[in-house]
Amino acid sequence: AIFFEARDQPITGQLAVASVVLNRVESPRWPDNVCDVVFQTKQFSFTHDGKSDNYRKYAGNKTEGQAIEVAETIAQEVLDGNRLGLTSTHYHTVNVNPFWAKLYPFDGRVGDHLFYTAPAHK
């Protein structure tokens, strides 16, 4: 998810995307593991864009290979507990305006992504 959703973003933006995934894992509203959160139907755009979800197929390109290394390092760091402290559960790029953006409190912008936290489930 970090590679596909944020590889062109600053490190902080990639960390923020990773944090969203883990915030969902830790919430009772979403599945309780990273893979199930990431591949939950239509939650992350790269999973339903019709392209391969195998990021390793891009490793032959030098720039993309470097982005893979960065994304993997960030993923491991976040899984090891090195997080930004965000509560965000959602994000989108500045190029789109999803309906839910009006419903959730806005947390801030990092790079080209806007972050939000879904209200607690009642």
PDB file of C-alpha atoms in Angstrom:
ATOM      1  CA  ALA A   1       0.000   0.000   0.000  1.00  0.00           C
ATOM      2  CA  ILE A   2       2.837   2.393   0.792  1.00  0.00           C
ATOM      3  CA  PHE A   3       4.454   1.812  -2.595  1.00  0.00           C
ATOM      4  CA  PHE A   4       1.296   2.101  -4.666  1.00  0.00           C
ATOM      5  CA  GLU A   5      -0.422   4.838  -2.700  1.00  0.00           C
ATOM      6  CA  ALA A   6       2.471   7.069  -1.663  1.00  0.00           C
ATOM      7  CA  ARG A   7       5.802   6.238  -3.308  1.00  0.00           C
ATOM      8  CA  ASP A   8       5.965   9.731  -4.809  1.00  0.00           C
ATOM      9  CA  GLN A   9       5.340  11.380  -1.432  1.00  0.00           C
ATOM     10  CA  PRO A  10       7.809  12.573   1.203  1.00  0.00           C
ATOM     11  CA  ILE A  11       8.841  10.020   3.833  1.00  0.00           C
ATOM     12  CA  THR A  12       6.390  11.577   6.290  1.00  0.00           C
ATOM     13  CA  GLY A  13       3.594  11.062   3.766  1.00  0.00           C
ATOM     14  CA  GLN A  14       4.530   7.420   3.329  1.00  0.00           C
ATOM     15  CA  LEU A  15       4.610   7.001   7.109  1.00  0.00           C
ATOM     16  CA  ALA A  16       1.174   8.602   7.327  1.00  0.00           C
ATOM     17  CA  VAL A  17      -0.285   6.175   4.774  1.00  0.00           C
ATOM     18  CA  ALA A  18       1.223   3.251   6.686  1.00  0.00           C
ATOM     19  CA  SER A  19      -0.247   4.660   9.892  1.00  0.00           C
ATOM     20  CA  VAL A  20      -3.723   4.726   8.356  1.00  0.00           C
ATOM     21  CA  VAL A  21      -3.436   1.030   7.573  1.00  0.00           C
ATOM     22  CA  LEU A  22      -2.350   0.164  11.114  1.00  0.00           C
ATOM     23  CA  ASN A  23      -4.962   2.451  12.657  1.00  0.00           C
ATOM     24  CA  ARG A  24      -7.546   0.427  10.788  1.00  0.00           C
ATOM     25  CA  VAL A  25      -6.002  -2.870  11.895  1.00  0.00           C
ATOM     26  CA  GLU A  26      -6.276  -1.689  15.501  1.00  0.00           C
ATOM     27  CA  SER A  27      -9.900  -0.581  15.130  1.00  0.00           C
ATOM     28  CA  PRO A  28     -12.835  -2.965  15.555  1.00  0.00           C
ATOM     29  CA  ARG A  29     -14.421  -1.389  12.454  1.00  0.00           C
ATOM     30  CA  TRP A  30     -11.946  -2.971  10.035  1.00  0.00           C
ATOM     31  CA  PRO A  31     -10.241  -6.347   9.643  1.00  0.00           C
ATOM     32  CA  ASP A  32      -7.583  -7.187  12.213  1.00  0.00           C
ATOM     33  CA  ASN A  33      -4.569  -7.736   9.955  1.00  0.00           C
ATOM     34  CA  VAL A  34      -2.695  -5.640   7.421  1.00  0.00           C
ATOM     35  CA  CYS A  35      -3.443  -7.730   4.338  1.00  0.00           C
ATOM     36  CA  ASP A  36      -7.178  -7.883   5.024  1.00  0.00           C
ATOM     37  CA  VAL A  37      -7.311  -4.127   5.654  1.00  0.00           C
ATOM     38  CA  VAL A  38      -5.382  -3.293   2.487  1.00  0.00           C
ATOM     39  CA  PHE A  39      -7.350  -5.660   0.275  1.00  0.00           C
ATOM     40  CA  GLN A  40     -10.766  -4.948   1.742  1.00  0.00           C
ATOM     41  CA  THR A  41     -13.060  -4.175  -1.182  1.00  0.00           C
ATOM     42  CA  LYS A  42     -12.463  -0.717  -2.664  1.00  0.00           C
ATOM     43  CA  GLN A  43     -10.666   0.747   0.325  1.00  0.00           C
ATOM     44  CA  PHE A  44      -7.373   1.557  -1.410  1.00  0.00           C
ATOM     45  CA  SER A  45      -7.386   2.641  -5.043  1.00  0.00           C
ATOM     46  CA  PHE A  46      -4.508   0.457  -6.208  1.00  0.00           C
ATOM     47  CA  THR A  47      -6.440  -2.707  -5.336  1.00  0.00           C
ATOM     48  CA  HIS A  48      -9.148  -2.041  -7.901  1.00  0.00           C
ATOM     49  CA  ASP A  49      -7.454  -0.098 -10.699  1.00  0.00           C
ATOM     50  CA  GLY A  50      -7.107  -3.120 -12.981  1.00  0.00           C
ATOM     51  CA  LYS A  51      -3.302  -3.201 -12.677  1.00  0.00           C
ATOM     52  CA  SER A  52      -1.169  -5.828 -10.984  1.00  0.00           C
ATOM     53  CA  ASP A  53      -0.913  -5.472  -7.205  1.00  0.00           C
ATOM     54  CA  ASN A  54       2.516  -7.131  -7.229  1.00  0.00           C
ATOM     55  CA  TYR A  55       4.827  -4.212  -6.497  1.00  0.00           C
ATOM     56  CA  ARG A  56       7.895  -6.403  -7.075  1.00  0.00           C
ATOM     57  CA  LYS A  57       7.226  -6.405 -10.821  1.00  0.00           C
ATOM     58  CA  TYR A  58       8.420  -2.783 -10.816  1.00  0.00           C
ATOM     59  CA  ALA A  59      11.800  -3.624  -9.257  1.00  0.00           C
ATOM     60  CA  GLY A  60      13.571  -3.678 -12.640  1.00  0.00           C
ATOM     61  CA  ASN A  61      13.209   0.084 -12.943  1.00  0.00           C
ATOM     62  CA  LYS A  62      15.921   1.825 -10.887  1.00  0.00           C
ATOM     63  CA  THR A  63      13.662   4.575  -9.545  1.00  0.00           C
ATOM     64  CA  GLU A  64      10.832   2.197  -8.739  1.00  0.00           C
ATOM     65  CA  GLY A  65      13.309  -0.248  -7.194  1.00  0.00           C
ATOM     66  CA  GLN A  66      14.492   2.482  -4.846  1.00  0.00           C
ATOM     67  CA  ALA A  67      10.866   3.334  -4.019  1.00  0.00           C
ATOM     68  CA  ILE A  68      10.252  -0.333  -3.173  1.00  0.00           C
ATOM     69  CA  GLU A  69      13.210  -0.341  -0.790  1.00  0.00           C
ATOM     70  CA  VAL A  70      11.945   2.804   0.922  1.00  0.00           C
ATOM     71  CA  ALA A  71       8.372   1.473   1.172  1.00  0.00           C
ATOM     72  CA  GLU A  72       9.552  -1.840   2.623  1.00  0.00           C
ATOM     73  CA  THR A  73      11.747  -0.054   5.166  1.00  0.00           C
ATOM     74  CA  ILE A  74       8.887   2.215   6.194  1.00  0.00           C
ATOM     75  CA  ALA A  75       6.503  -0.725   6.461  1.00  0.00           C
ATOM     76  CA  GLN A  76       8.883  -2.568   8.774  1.00  0.00           C
ATOM     77  CA  GLU A  77       9.507   0.537  10.874  1.00  0.00           C
ATOM     78  CA  VAL A  78       5.780   1.114  11.328  1.00  0.00           C
ATOM     79  CA  LEU A  79       5.143  -2.550  12.109  1.00  0.00           C
ATOM     80  CA  ASP A  80       7.925  -2.291  14.717  1.00  0.00           C
ATOM     81  CA  GLY A  81       6.038   0.557  16.391  1.00  0.00           C
ATOM     82  CA  ASN A  82       7.759   3.625  14.950  1.00  0.00           C
ATOM     83  CA  ARG A  83       4.695   5.654  14.038  1.00  0.00           C
ATOM     84  CA  LEU A  84       3.738   9.285  13.702  1.00  0.00           C
ATOM     85  CA  GLY A  85       1.020   9.213  16.331  1.00  0.00           C
ATOM     86  CA  LEU A  86      -1.751   9.957  13.847  1.00  0.00           C
ATOM     87  CA  THR A  87      -5.309   8.835  14.499  1.00  0.00           C
ATOM     88  CA  SER A  88      -6.202   9.024  10.809  1.00  0.00           C
ATOM     89  CA  THR A  89      -8.223   6.198   9.294  1.00  0.00           C
ATOM     90  CA  HIS A  90      -8.759   7.692   5.847  1.00  0.00           C
ATOM     91  CA  TYR A  91      -6.918   9.750   3.273  1.00  0.00           C
ATOM     92  CA  HIS A  92      -7.202  10.855  -0.313  1.00  0.00           C
ATOM     93  CA  THR A  93      -5.119  12.828  -2.763  1.00  0.00           C
ATOM     94  CA  VAL A  94      -5.765  16.491  -3.333  1.00  0.00           C
ATOM     95  CA  ASN A  95      -6.973  15.557  -6.831  1.00  0.00           C
ATOM     96  CA  VAL A  96     -10.197  13.906  -5.667  1.00  0.00           C
ATOM     97  CA  ASN A  97     -13.067  14.813  -3.371  1.00  0.00           C
ATOM     98  CA  PRO A  98     -14.694  11.682  -1.927  1.00  0.00           C
ATOM     99  CA  PHE A  99     -18.143  11.993  -0.353  1.00  0.00           C
ATOM    100  CA  TRP A 100     -16.877  10.899   3.069  1.00  0.00           C
ATOM    101  CA  ALA A 101     -14.404  13.797   3.319  1.00  0.00           C
ATOM    102  CA  LYS A 102     -17.256  16.057   4.458  1.00  0.00           C
ATOM    103  CA  LEU A 103     -18.260  13.579   7.160  1.00  0.00           C
ATOM    104  CA  TYR A 104     -14.954  12.978   8.963  1.00  0.00           C
ATOM    105  CA  PRO A 105     -12.817  15.381  10.979  1.00  0.00           C
ATOM    106  CA  PHE A 106      -9.874  16.665   8.952  1.00  0.00           C
ATOM    107  CA  ASP A 107      -6.486  15.844  10.484  1.00  0.00           C
ATOM    108  CA  GLY A 108      -4.209  17.641   8.052  1.00  0.00           C
ATOM    109  CA  ARG A 109      -2.245  17.447   4.863  1.00  0.00           C
ATOM    110  CA  VAL A 110       0.997  15.586   4.249  1.00  0.00           C
ATOM    111  CA  GLY A 111       2.398  15.927   0.766  1.00  0.00           C
ATOM    112  CA  ASP A 112      -0.438  15.425  -1.726  1.00  0.00           C
ATOM    113  CA  HIS A 113      -2.688  13.571   0.719  1.00  0.00           C
ATOM    114  CA  LEU A 114      -5.387  14.843   3.055  1.00  0.00           C
ATOM    115  CA  PHE A 115      -5.969  12.811   6.215  1.00  0.00           C
ATOM    116  CA  TYR A 116      -9.130  12.235   8.265  1.00  0.00           C
ATOM    117  CA  THR A 117     -10.237  10.229  11.280  1.00  0.00           C
ATOM    118  CA  ALA A 118     -13.564   8.442  11.145  1.00  0.00           C
ATOM    119  CA  PRO A 119     -15.681   9.111  14.227  1.00  0.00           C
ATOM    120  CA  ALA A 120     -15.782   6.322  16.801  1.00  0.00           C
ATOM    121  CA  HIS A 121     -18.277   3.583  16.051  1.00  0.00           C
ATOM    122  CA  LYS A 122     -21.297   3.816  18.300  1.00  0.00           C
TER     123      LYS A 122
END
